[in-house]
Amino acid sequence: MKCLRFFIAICLVGLGLPQASAGPEPAPQHYIFSIDEDMLAGLPDQSALNQPLNASARLFVRDAHFHRVGADLRPGTDDDERVRLFGISLSFNANFPSADQALLLAKRLRRLGINAVRLHHLDTMPGTQSDPPSSLLLSGEYPSFNPNAVARLKALIQALSREGIYVNLNLRVGYPFGPKDGIPSFNRSQMARPNATPIAVYHPTLVALQERYARETIALLDLQDNPALAMVEISNEASLLAAWQRREWTDAIPERYRETLRDLWRNWLTARYGSATNACQAWGKCLASDAHPDLPSPADTFSIRRNIETLRSQISLRLPKLLGGLIAQDKVIETPGDRESRRIRDFLTFLADTDQAYFEHLRNAVQDAARFAVPTTGTQTSYGGILNLSAQAGMDYIDDHTYVSHPDFPNGFGDPRNWRIWNDSLTNKEMDTKLLALAFRRDASKPFVLSEFNHPFPGVQGAEIIPITAIVASLQDWDGIFFFDYANGSTWSTAPSGFALRGDWGKYVLASQSAWLYRTGQVRPLSVHLNIPMNLAAQLALATSPAKDALEQHIEHHYGITPALAWTHAIAVETRPGPVPLALRQPPAPPYTSPDGSVTFDPQRQLLTLSSPMALGLFGQPVKAPMEQGLTVTPSNVSPQYVSILLTSSDRRPIGESSRLLLTLGSQTVGTQPGSKPPRPKRQILHPSGKGSWTLEPDPLHDGAPSGSRYAEPPAWLAKSPLSISWQTDTSRSIKIYPLDGTGGRMQALPSRRIHRENGRVTLDLQTTPAETSPWYEVEIDIGRP
């Protein structure tokens, strides 16, 4: 992906500034490795999970999950079949491969066990580029379609469908609306995210244009009555609520748009109260100007908080407890000094209602154009906060995004030669905030989809992100997880770059096993459900808080529920009236273990273990400990500090009885330092800004820059992990271990001295010599021969 594309992609994913943490250990050894995706076969190949899509494969929502309609082609009947989606995103011109490339790409993704592709950034870079196109659109009047892009994307969708892969169609992502589209001009330089401005939510011209774009896109891509269309996202990361919550209010109301939104606000007040004058009386005070009330500002919520702080000092209540009192009823409690805040609560309700009207208008248009009730969502829940549950009340499913150790750019988004990371990870500190807490944003009545997740290159522990997300999503019984993304642009580099899975081979090798884990239910969903009441009053109260963790604070204080409970309870929020759970006065203490014992997470040891009948895993710090059912790992003195290891059965037998197993060692991947002789892996170094942040060493031609490019040069290098791995099995049987090459094919078997048997466990010494080193191994056990 070019610099501009990287800039846009960064702008459109959730950014958060991580805290400082310890960096990598002394540089590990590395080895060169690359995967030939077009020749991949053997145990890593999960193609058998997919079947071509036909009319019986059409998806619909039933009982808060996705289902196929089945052979009778009718939803809600006995032959409906539950479906989980293990997906990946394509962005920009990666959506428009040539006809030959489309066939190759569809087969590549099928081999990874992927059954859904998210078509992302179709609208962001309109232009005349044709080989490949950069957008579905031309740069003329919106929407003007690039016929070459339409033909290529239609062919890709057909190829994906033949390989059993659904598509998730993204509509509004980054098209740069402007005066040529019949709207007033605005100063883009004053806006944080001009391409995602929420004026598209309420300006009638833009809403009408988006409806036209949605209808024409569905028609041009032959998606009417097409079972390949699994879901539709109306707006990627934009809403009025998000602009308010993120203090990006200028993005929502450039000066020439203020009157349009103000008129909608006044009309809303008249519908609610009869007149603006009645509204200001309900707010507790009226001025002459209140007959024509202006738009509040997000800064007003701080004055509300000061009022609540004053009230708190008077009645000795903490804010979370005050907010908690709102849970059990459907209307806000009036307290001294609280009436002034009613105006803000009204305005937040207006924003939610305006977002909702936009979402539902586009949903109706989408489903009418598709000629079936294709599952549709508004925007990701984190963009707008918990009040999004009300704004998306009419949507079919809930969507969210999360990133671990997302790069930060000190001099502005997208600078490829000045960026930093903190080398945080799920197992060392981010499990609660970046993954488990997503459960607090899940609507109990709807499917939940994580449509973007990643721990991007060059994070030291990035390899753990896909299997751990698959494990947690399985426990919580989420309905779809989509890695972001497959490749940067159309070059399909064989070295790591940006957010791409291709080229990041130390992460890639775990993808197909993770797909199998998630799609076949190897980790059983938690059976005890915990639905947290979250009515409109509570949503509004929380929406007035500027604290990023207001929701988590409230839930913990009022109910004693923390994200760690997601290891033992299936968690969601409930917007409809229902029983209020008793507060949990004694939250569980670590280590946390799922009720069936299959998953354990120890935050103190920074270690997650998986022990299900046909899959064993270990992620984090490999501290040796006796584990009767799971993996035991003994690192050598040159092993990296962190490991991502997954062992899976390939013959549908439990691990201890299986005759063929796939053992994978994920790892950090880096590229080659340009100009190095002999070639060597690029090093991670401290960023000159300090604060415990890290970056890659500069490239020789940019030696004065703080960072090397995040678009690495091949060949790719994987961190070597010389270690011993053991698990329980019948040690009387003949055992052979084959390192696998980049096609999944067997290399020369390990010598017998690398295999040890003792006390019902087999122990393997791996990555001891260059010839024996690979990220994955085939374990062959002869059932009939000692």
mmCIF file of C-alpha atoms in Angstrom, residues 105-454:
data_model
loop_
_atom_site.group_PDB
_atom_site.id
_atom_site.type_symbol
_atom_site.label_atom_id
_atom_site.label_comp_id
_atom_site.label_asym_id
_atom_site.label_seq_id
_atom_site.Cartn_x
_atom_site.Cartn_y
_atom_site.Cartn_z
ATOM 1 C CA LEU A 105 -6.736 -15.252 -4.348
ATOM 2 C CA ALA A 106 -10.002 -17.098 -3.724
ATOM 3 C CA LYS A 107 -8.175 -20.419 -3.497
ATOM 4 C CA ARG A 108 -5.497 -18.935 -1.242
ATOM 5 C CA LEU A 109 -8.089 -17.702 1.217
ATOM 6 C CA ARG A 110 -9.995 -20.995 1.126
ATOM 7 C CA ARG A 111 -6.803 -22.866 2.061
ATOM 8 C CA LEU A 112 -6.563 -20.633 5.139
ATOM 9 C CA GLY A 113 -10.030 -21.716 6.242
ATOM 10 C CA ILE A 114 -11.461 -18.280 5.486
ATOM 11 C CA ASN A 115 -15.153 -18.234 4.659
ATOM 12 C CA ALA A 116 -15.804 -14.478 4.464
ATOM 13 C CA VAL A 117 -14.035 -11.505 2.871
ATOM 14 C CA ARG A 118 -14.686 -7.926 3.920
ATOM 15 C CA LEU A 119 -14.671 -5.612 0.895
ATOM 16 C CA HIS A 120 -13.214 -2.483 2.468
ATOM 17 C CA HIS A 121 -12.266 0.978 1.139
ATOM 18 C CA LEU A 122 -14.141 0.457 -2.108
ATOM 19 C CA ASP A 123 -15.060 4.156 -2.208
ATOM 20 C CA THR A 124 -12.061 5.887 -0.659
ATOM 21 C CA MET A 125 -9.758 6.704 -3.592
ATOM 22 C CA PRO A 126 -11.902 7.495 -6.653
ATOM 23 C CA GLY A 127 -9.908 7.908 -9.845
ATOM 24 C CA THR A 128 -9.224 6.693 -13.341
ATOM 25 C CA GLN A 129 -6.505 4.190 -12.439
ATOM 26 C CA SER A 130 -7.405 0.921 -14.141
ATOM 27 C CA ASP A 131 -4.686 -1.705 -13.664
ATOM 28 C CA PRO A 132 -5.587 -2.294 -10.971
ATOM 29 C CA PRO A 133 -8.287 0.221 -10.100
ATOM 30 C CA SER A 134 -7.903 1.935 -6.749
ATOM 31 C CA SER A 135 -11.631 2.375 -6.146
ATOM 32 C CA LEU A 136 -15.021 1.266 -7.334
ATOM 33 C CA LEU A 137 -15.632 4.923 -8.214
ATOM 34 C CA LEU A 138 -14.380 7.456 -10.718
ATOM 35 C CA SER A 139 -13.575 10.968 -9.555
ATOM 36 C CA GLY A 140 -16.556 12.543 -11.295
ATOM 37 C CA GLU A 141 -20.067 13.082 -9.968
ATOM 38 C CA TYR A 142 -20.859 10.729 -7.083
ATOM 39 C CA PRO A 143 -21.537 7.933 -7.652
ATOM 40 C CA SER A 144 -19.745 7.410 -10.966
ATOM 41 C CA PHE A 145 -18.576 3.835 -11.309
ATOM 42 C CA ASN A 146 -15.323 2.638 -12.838
ATOM 43 C CA PRO A 147 -16.487 -0.091 -15.258
ATOM 44 C CA ASN A 148 -13.170 -1.951 -15.022
ATOM 45 C CA ALA A 149 -13.357 -1.955 -11.230
ATOM 46 C CA VAL A 150 -16.951 -3.193 -11.338
ATOM 47 C CA ALA A 151 -16.049 -6.033 -13.698
ATOM 48 C CA ARG A 152 -13.036 -7.076 -11.630
ATOM 49 C CA LEU A 153 -14.846 -6.981 -8.301
ATOM 50 C CA LYS A 154 -17.821 -8.877 -9.714
ATOM 51 C CA ALA A 155 -15.451 -11.569 -10.984
ATOM 52 C CA LEU A 156 -13.740 -11.725 -7.589
ATOM 53 C CA ILE A 157 -17.057 -12.170 -5.783
ATOM 54 C CA GLN A 158 -17.951 -14.988 -8.163
ATOM 55 C CA ALA A 159 -14.575 -16.661 -7.587
ATOM 56 C CA LEU A 160 -14.957 -16.325 -3.816
ATOM 57 C CA SER A 161 -18.457 -17.772 -3.934
ATOM 58 C CA ARG A 162 -17.229 -20.825 -5.847
ATOM 59 C CA GLU A 163 -14.687 -21.381 -3.064
ATOM 60 C CA GLY A 164 -17.343 -21.117 -0.339
ATOM 61 C CA ILE A 165 -16.436 -17.580 0.729
ATOM 62 C CA TYR A 166 -19.061 -14.950 1.568
ATOM 63 C CA VAL A 167 -18.567 -11.187 1.180
ATOM 64 C CA ASN A 168 -19.115 -8.397 3.680
ATOM 65 C CA LEU A 169 -19.919 -5.276 1.635
ATOM 66 C CA ASN A 170 -18.698 -1.979 3.129
ATOM 67 C CA LEU A 171 -20.554 1.070 1.816
ATOM 68 C CA ARG A 172 -19.442 4.372 3.406
ATOM 69 C CA VAL A 173 -15.740 4.244 4.306
ATOM 70 C CA GLY A 174 -13.715 7.145 2.981
ATOM 71 C CA TYR A 175 -15.209 8.824 -0.085
ATOM 72 C CA PRO A 176 -14.170 12.530 0.042
ATOM 73 C CA PHE A 177 -17.513 14.311 -0.347
ATOM 74 C CA GLY A 178 -17.268 17.915 -1.498
ATOM 75 C CA PRO A 179 -18.942 20.722 -3.479
ATOM 76 C CA LYS A 180 -18.906 18.684 -6.697
ATOM 77 C CA ASP A 181 -21.480 16.451 -4.999
ATOM 78 C CA GLY A 182 -23.904 19.361 -4.609
ATOM 79 C CA ILE A 183 -23.103 20.288 -1.014
ATOM 80 C CA PRO A 184 -21.511 23.374 0.590
ATOM 81 C CA SER A 185 -17.722 23.439 0.820
ATOM 82 C CA PHE A 186 -15.962 22.926 4.142
ATOM 83 C CA ASN A 187 -12.404 23.351 5.395
ATOM 84 C CA ARG A 188 -10.966 19.835 5.427
ATOM 85 C CA SER A 189 -7.750 21.023 7.108
ATOM 86 C CA GLN A 190 -9.687 21.789 10.295
ATOM 87 C CA MET A 191 -11.205 18.318 10.499
ATOM 88 C CA ALA A 192 -9.689 15.310 12.249
ATOM 89 C CA ARG A 193 -11.201 12.777 9.824
ATOM 90 C CA PRO A 194 -12.590 14.670 6.807
ATOM 91 C CA ASN A 195 -13.196 11.563 4.697
ATOM 92 C CA ALA A 196 -15.397 10.104 7.429
ATOM 93 C CA THR A 197 -17.212 13.306 8.358
ATOM 94 C CA PRO A 198 -20.667 12.647 9.864
ATOM 95 C CA ILE A 199 -22.287 15.367 7.740
ATOM 96 C CA ALA A 200 -23.030 12.323 5.575
ATOM 97 C CA VAL A 201 -25.383 11.172 8.347
ATOM 98 C CA TYR A 202 -27.754 14.139 8.327
ATOM 99 C CA HIS A 203 -27.324 16.224 5.168
ATOM 100 C CA PRO A 204 -30.248 15.173 2.949
ATOM 101 C CA THR A 205 -28.292 15.427 -0.301
ATOM 102 C CA LEU A 206 -25.580 13.105 0.995
ATOM 103 C CA VAL A 207 -28.055 10.626 2.431
ATOM 104 C CA ALA A 208 -29.816 10.446 -0.931
ATOM 105 C CA LEU A 209 -26.514 10.007 -2.754
ATOM 106 C CA GLN A 210 -25.469 7.198 -0.426
ATOM 107 C CA GLU A 211 -28.766 5.427 -1.019
ATOM 108 C CA ARG A 212 -28.146 5.679 -4.759
ATOM 109 C CA TYR A 213 -24.591 4.368 -4.331
ATOM 110 C CA ALA A 214 -25.818 1.421 -2.244
ATOM 111 C CA ARG A 215 -28.524 0.462 -4.719
ATOM 112 C CA GLU A 216 -26.306 0.790 -7.789
ATOM 113 C CA THR A 217 -23.389 -1.049 -6.173
ATOM 114 C CA ILE A 218 -25.581 -4.017 -5.296
ATOM 115 C CA ALA A 219 -27.054 -4.085 -8.799
ATOM 116 C CA LEU A 220 -23.755 -3.651 -10.669
ATOM 117 C CA LEU A 221 -22.075 -6.399 -8.642
ATOM 118 C CA ASP A 222 -24.973 -8.825 -9.228
ATOM 119 C CA LEU A 223 -25.638 -9.131 -5.515
ATOM 120 C CA GLN A 224 -29.443 -9.225 -5.800
ATOM 121 C CA ASP A 225 -30.709 -12.541 -4.448
ATOM 122 C CA ASN A 226 -27.071 -13.571 -4.219
ATOM 123 C CA PRO A 227 -26.213 -15.901 -1.294
ATOM 124 C CA ALA A 228 -22.600 -14.680 -1.446
ATOM 125 C CA LEU A 229 -23.711 -11.403 0.160
ATOM 126 C CA ALA A 230 -23.456 -12.230 3.860
ATOM 127 C CA MET A 231 -23.656 -8.783 5.425
ATOM 128 C CA VAL A 232 -23.459 -5.056 4.800
ATOM 129 C CA GLU A 233 -21.774 -2.297 6.805
ATOM 130 C CA ILE A 234 -23.408 1.089 6.222
ATOM 131 C CA SER A 235 -20.644 3.272 7.683
ATOM 132 C CA ASN A 236 -17.212 2.030 8.700
ATOM 133 C CA GLU A 237 -16.239 4.371 11.540
ATOM 134 C CA ALA A 238 -18.466 7.443 11.545
ATOM 135 C CA SER A 239 -21.547 8.722 13.333
ATOM 136 C CA LEU A 240 -22.746 11.865 15.068
ATOM 137 C CA LEU A 241 -22.353 10.101 18.396
ATOM 138 C CA ALA A 242 -18.739 9.284 17.534
ATOM 139 C CA ALA A 243 -17.948 12.898 16.632
ATOM 140 C CA TRP A 244 -19.373 13.956 19.999
ATOM 141 C CA GLN A 245 -17.657 11.287 22.059
ATOM 142 C CA ARG A 246 -14.285 11.712 20.316
ATOM 143 C CA ARG A 247 -14.408 15.509 20.576
ATOM 144 C CA GLU A 248 -14.333 15.785 16.780
ATOM 145 C CA TRP A 249 -17.350 18.060 16.698
ATOM 146 C CA THR A 250 -15.953 20.301 13.959
ATOM 147 C CA ASP A 251 -16.105 17.245 11.714
ATOM 148 C CA ALA A 252 -19.855 17.054 12.331
ATOM 149 C CA ILE A 253 -20.784 20.715 11.932
ATOM 150 C CA PRO A 254 -18.544 22.745 9.666
ATOM 151 C CA GLU A 255 -19.844 26.320 9.722
ATOM 152 C CA ARG A 256 -21.951 26.047 6.580
ATOM 153 C CA TYR A 257 -23.671 22.914 7.944
ATOM 154 C CA ARG A 258 -24.546 24.185 11.398
ATOM 155 C CA GLU A 259 -27.926 25.517 10.358
ATOM 156 C CA THR A 260 -28.955 22.169 8.802
ATOM 157 C CA LEU A 261 -28.256 20.232 11.984
ATOM 158 C CA ARG A 262 -29.696 23.026 14.135
ATOM 159 C CA ASP A 263 -32.969 22.859 12.220
ATOM 160 C CA LEU A 264 -33.134 19.116 12.775
ATOM 161 C CA TRP A 265 -32.468 19.688 16.501
ATOM 162 C CA ARG A 266 -35.247 22.256 16.809
ATOM 163 C CA ASN A 267 -37.679 20.031 14.919
ATOM 164 C CA TRP A 268 -36.770 17.159 17.229
ATOM 165 C CA LEU A 269 -37.460 19.320 20.305
ATOM 166 C CA THR A 270 -40.803 20.420 18.888
ATOM 167 C CA ALA A 271 -41.804 16.818 18.269
ATOM 168 C CA ARG A 272 -40.728 15.841 21.790
ATOM 169 C CA TYR A 273 -41.943 18.799 23.843
ATOM 170 C CA GLY A 274 -44.410 20.639 21.604
ATOM 171 C CA SER A 275 -42.126 23.654 21.275
ATOM 172 C CA ALA A 276 -38.586 24.796 21.981
ATOM 173 C CA THR A 277 -39.943 26.990 24.773
ATOM 174 C CA ASN A 278 -41.424 23.944 26.498
ATOM 175 C CA ALA A 279 -38.094 22.214 26.122
ATOM 176 C CA CYS A 280 -36.121 24.985 27.800
ATOM 177 C CA GLN A 281 -38.639 25.026 30.661
ATOM 178 C CA ALA A 282 -38.064 21.315 31.141
ATOM 179 C CA TRP A 283 -34.334 22.029 31.247
ATOM 180 C CA GLY A 284 -34.878 24.247 34.272
ATOM 181 C CA LYS A 285 -34.122 27.716 32.935
ATOM 182 C CA CYS A 286 -34.990 29.735 29.886
ATOM 183 C CA LEU A 287 -33.278 32.638 28.170
ATOM 184 C CA ALA A 288 -34.613 34.754 25.338
ATOM 185 C CA SER A 289 -32.445 32.760 22.932
ATOM 186 C CA ASP A 290 -33.949 29.469 24.093
ATOM 187 C CA ALA A 291 -36.898 29.979 21.793
ATOM 188 C CA HIS A 292 -34.380 29.104 19.073
ATOM 189 C CA PRO A 293 -31.911 26.842 20.901
ATOM 190 C CA ASP A 294 -28.421 26.427 19.491
ATOM 191 C CA LEU A 295 -26.458 23.206 19.292
ATOM 192 C CA PRO A 296 -24.721 22.177 22.504
ATOM 193 C CA SER A 297 -21.001 21.470 22.500
ATOM 194 C CA PRO A 298 -19.188 18.384 23.806
ATOM 195 C CA ALA A 299 -17.460 20.731 26.246
ATOM 196 C CA ASP A 300 -20.824 21.123 27.981
ATOM 197 C CA THR A 301 -20.557 17.578 29.303
ATOM 198 C CA PHE A 302 -17.660 18.716 31.485
ATOM 199 C CA SER A 303 -19.909 21.242 33.205
ATOM 200 C CA ILE A 304 -22.393 18.430 33.775
ATOM 201 C CA ARG A 305 -19.664 16.366 35.336
ATOM 202 C CA ARG A 306 -18.779 19.291 37.621
ATOM 203 C CA ASN A 307 -22.418 19.484 38.672
ATOM 204 C CA ILE A 308 -22.407 15.779 39.470
ATOM 205 C CA GLU A 309 -19.154 16.170 41.372
ATOM 206 C CA THR A 310 -20.781 18.888 43.459
ATOM 207 C CA LEU A 311 -23.780 16.663 44.084
ATOM 208 C CA ARG A 312 -21.453 13.804 44.966
ATOM 209 C CA SER A 313 -19.757 15.880 47.627
ATOM 210 C CA GLN A 314 -23.163 16.730 49.040
ATOM 211 C CA ILE A 315 -24.504 13.194 49.262
ATOM 212 C CA SER A 316 -21.199 11.248 49.391
ATOM 213 C CA LEU A 317 -21.840 9.246 46.237
ATOM 214 C CA ARG A 318 -19.246 8.264 43.647
ATOM 215 C CA LEU A 319 -20.172 8.910 40.023
ATOM 216 C CA PRO A 320 -20.388 5.249 39.068
ATOM 217 C CA LYS A 321 -22.780 4.565 41.932
ATOM 218 C CA LEU A 322 -24.941 7.515 40.912
ATOM 219 C CA LEU A 323 -25.068 6.258 37.363
ATOM 220 C CA GLY A 324 -25.698 2.757 38.607
ATOM 221 C CA GLY A 325 -28.907 3.933 40.229
ATOM 222 C CA LEU A 326 -30.291 4.594 36.783
ATOM 223 C CA ILE A 327 -30.085 0.970 35.708
ATOM 224 C CA ALA A 328 -33.212 -0.403 37.278
ATOM 225 C CA GLN A 329 -35.641 2.034 35.719
ATOM 226 C CA ASP A 330 -36.582 3.493 32.370
ATOM 227 C CA LYS A 331 -36.304 7.192 33.191
ATOM 228 C CA VAL A 332 -33.620 9.413 34.595
ATOM 229 C CA ILE A 333 -33.709 10.227 38.305
ATOM 230 C CA GLU A 334 -33.992 13.974 38.883
ATOM 231 C CA THR A 335 -31.649 15.236 41.593
ATOM 232 C CA PRO A 336 -30.601 18.722 42.772
ATOM 233 C CA GLY A 337 -28.504 20.347 40.073
ATOM 234 C CA ASP A 338 -29.368 17.603 37.576
ATOM 235 C CA ARG A 339 -32.016 19.396 35.505
ATOM 236 C CA GLU A 340 -29.397 21.449 33.734
ATOM 237 C CA SER A 341 -27.951 18.242 32.356
ATOM 238 C CA ARG A 342 -31.283 17.239 30.832
ATOM 239 C CA ARG A 343 -30.515 19.450 27.833
ATOM 240 C CA ILE A 344 -27.389 17.429 27.128
ATOM 241 C CA ARG A 345 -29.215 14.145 27.602
ATOM 242 C CA ASP A 346 -31.854 15.381 25.180
ATOM 243 C CA PHE A 347 -29.196 16.356 22.675
ATOM 244 C CA LEU A 348 -27.454 12.995 22.952
ATOM 245 C CA THR A 349 -30.820 11.313 22.397
ATOM 246 C CA PHE A 350 -31.286 13.520 19.340
ATOM 247 C CA LEU A 351 -27.869 12.486 18.005
ATOM 248 C CA ALA A 352 -28.697 8.831 18.562
ATOM 249 C CA ASP A 353 -32.087 9.266 16.886
ATOM 250 C CA THR A 354 -30.478 11.030 13.908
ATOM 251 C CA ASP A 355 -27.880 8.302 13.547
ATOM 252 C CA GLN A 356 -30.643 5.732 13.851
ATOM 253 C CA ALA A 357 -32.762 7.379 11.153
ATOM 254 C CA TYR A 358 -29.747 7.351 8.798
ATOM 255 C CA PHE A 359 -28.873 3.736 9.539
ATOM 256 C CA GLU A 360 -32.425 2.504 9.126
ATOM 257 C CA HIS A 361 -32.981 4.477 5.937
ATOM 258 C CA LEU A 362 -29.884 2.913 4.372
ATOM 259 C CA ARG A 363 -30.694 -0.541 5.776
ATOM 260 C CA ASN A 364 -34.112 -0.446 4.134
ATOM 261 C CA ALA A 365 -32.541 0.627 0.843
ATOM 262 C CA VAL A 366 -29.897 -2.111 1.028
ATOM 263 C CA GLN A 367 -32.363 -4.884 1.749
ATOM 264 C CA ASP A 368 -34.738 -3.625 -0.928
ATOM 265 C CA ALA A 369 -31.909 -3.537 -3.480
ATOM 266 C CA ALA A 370 -30.620 -6.978 -2.433
ATOM 267 C CA ARG A 371 -34.145 -8.427 -2.543
ATOM 268 C CA PHE A 372 -33.616 -10.243 0.743
ATOM 269 C CA ALA A 373 -33.051 -9.336 4.382
ATOM 270 C CA VAL A 374 -29.264 -9.312 4.203
ATOM 271 C CA PRO A 375 -27.875 -8.792 7.740
ATOM 272 C CA THR A 376 -26.926 -5.114 8.018
ATOM 273 C CA THR A 377 -25.167 -3.004 10.637
ATOM 274 C CA GLY A 378 -24.704 0.739 11.084
ATOM 275 C CA THR A 379 -21.183 1.494 12.315
ATOM 276 C CA GLN A 380 -18.784 -0.115 14.750
ATOM 277 C CA THR A 381 -20.033 0.222 18.317
ATOM 278 C CA SER A 382 -16.886 1.851 19.695
ATOM 279 C CA TYR A 383 -17.511 4.833 17.407
ATOM 280 C CA GLY A 384 -20.178 6.479 19.502
ATOM 281 C CA GLY A 385 -20.020 4.507 22.717
ATOM 282 C CA ILE A 386 -22.688 2.502 24.458
ATOM 283 C CA LEU A 387 -25.470 4.796 23.213
ATOM 284 C CA ASN A 388 -24.828 3.189 19.838
ATOM 285 C CA LEU A 389 -26.971 0.306 21.110
ATOM 286 C CA SER A 390 -29.977 2.603 20.820
ATOM 287 C CA ALA A 391 -28.815 4.209 17.589
ATOM 288 C CA GLN A 392 -28.533 0.731 16.092
ATOM 289 C CA ALA A 393 -31.679 -0.721 17.606
ATOM 290 C CA GLY A 394 -32.990 -1.472 14.121
ATOM 291 C CA MET A 395 -29.802 -3.094 12.861
ATOM 292 C CA ASP A 396 -29.411 -6.840 12.403
ATOM 293 C CA TYR A 397 -26.045 -7.334 14.088
ATOM 294 C CA ILE A 398 -23.443 -5.470 16.164
ATOM 295 C CA ASP A 399 -19.945 -4.770 14.893
ATOM 296 C CA ASP A 400 -16.725 -3.626 16.571
ATOM 297 C CA HIS A 401 -12.968 -3.232 15.964
ATOM 298 C CA THR A 402 -9.885 -3.681 18.143
ATOM 299 C CA TYR A 403 -6.121 -3.321 17.691
ATOM 300 C CA VAL A 404 -3.242 -4.278 19.942
ATOM 301 C CA SER A 405 -0.007 -2.246 19.858
ATOM 302 C CA HIS A 406 -1.289 -0.070 17.055
ATOM 303 C CA PRO A 407 1.492 2.168 15.667
ATOM 304 C CA ASP A 408 1.534 5.791 16.809
ATOM 305 C CA PHE A 409 2.795 8.623 14.601
ATOM 306 C CA PRO A 410 4.366 11.549 16.517
ATOM 307 C CA ASN A 411 4.329 13.882 13.479
ATOM 308 C CA GLY A 412 0.945 12.945 12.083
ATOM 309 C CA PHE A 413 -0.855 9.917 10.733
ATOM 310 C CA GLY A 414 0.875 7.712 8.246
ATOM 311 C CA ASP A 415 4.459 9.006 8.318
ATOM 312 C CA PRO A 416 6.298 5.829 7.265
ATOM 313 C CA ARG A 417 9.611 6.991 8.728
ATOM 314 C CA ASN A 418 8.531 8.249 12.125
ATOM 315 C CA TRP A 419 6.357 5.839 14.042
ATOM 316 C CA ARG A 420 6.517 3.906 17.306
ATOM 317 C CA ILE A 421 4.928 1.025 19.156
ATOM 318 C CA TRP A 422 4.998 -0.058 22.787
ATOM 319 C CA ASN A 423 5.253 -3.812 22.280
ATOM 320 C CA ASP A 424 2.172 -4.427 24.373
ATOM 321 C CA SER A 425 0.266 -7.617 23.700
ATOM 322 C CA LEU A 426 -2.824 -9.535 24.711
ATOM 323 C CA THR A 427 -0.924 -11.753 27.128
ATOM 324 C CA ASN A 428 1.239 -9.087 28.729
ATOM 325 C CA LYS A 429 -1.351 -6.392 29.453
ATOM 326 C CA GLU A 430 -4.040 -5.809 26.820
ATOM 327 C CA MET A 431 -6.316 -8.820 27.278
ATOM 328 C CA ASP A 432 -8.977 -7.000 29.286
ATOM 329 C CA THR A 433 -9.048 -3.653 27.527
ATOM 330 C CA LYS A 434 -8.579 -4.766 23.909
ATOM 331 C CA LEU A 435 -10.417 -8.096 23.749
ATOM 332 C CA LEU A 436 -12.469 -9.203 26.743
ATOM 333 C CA ALA A 437 -14.129 -5.810 27.275
ATOM 334 C CA LEU A 438 -15.654 -6.064 23.807
ATOM 335 C CA ALA A 439 -18.258 -8.287 25.466
ATOM 336 C CA PHE A 440 -19.612 -5.177 27.253
ATOM 337 C CA ARG A 441 -20.618 -3.795 23.845
ATOM 338 C CA ARG A 442 -22.383 -6.886 22.589
ATOM 339 C CA ASP A 443 -26.178 -6.693 22.332
ATOM 340 C CA ALA A 444 -27.601 -9.927 23.733
ATOM 341 C CA SER A 445 -30.344 -9.950 21.094
ATOM 342 C CA LYS A 446 -28.053 -9.813 18.038
ATOM 343 C CA PRO A 447 -25.047 -11.493 16.432
ATOM 344 C CA PHE A 448 -21.702 -9.932 17.334
ATOM 345 C CA VAL A 449 -18.942 -9.456 14.742
ATOM 346 C CA LEU A 450 -15.388 -8.246 15.240
ATOM 347 C CA SER A 451 -14.839 -6.928 11.725
ATOM 348 C CA GLU A 452 -11.317 -5.595 12.310
ATOM 349 C CA PHE A 453 -8.642 -6.968 14.600
ATOM 350 C CA ASN A 454 -4.874 -7.134 14.422
#
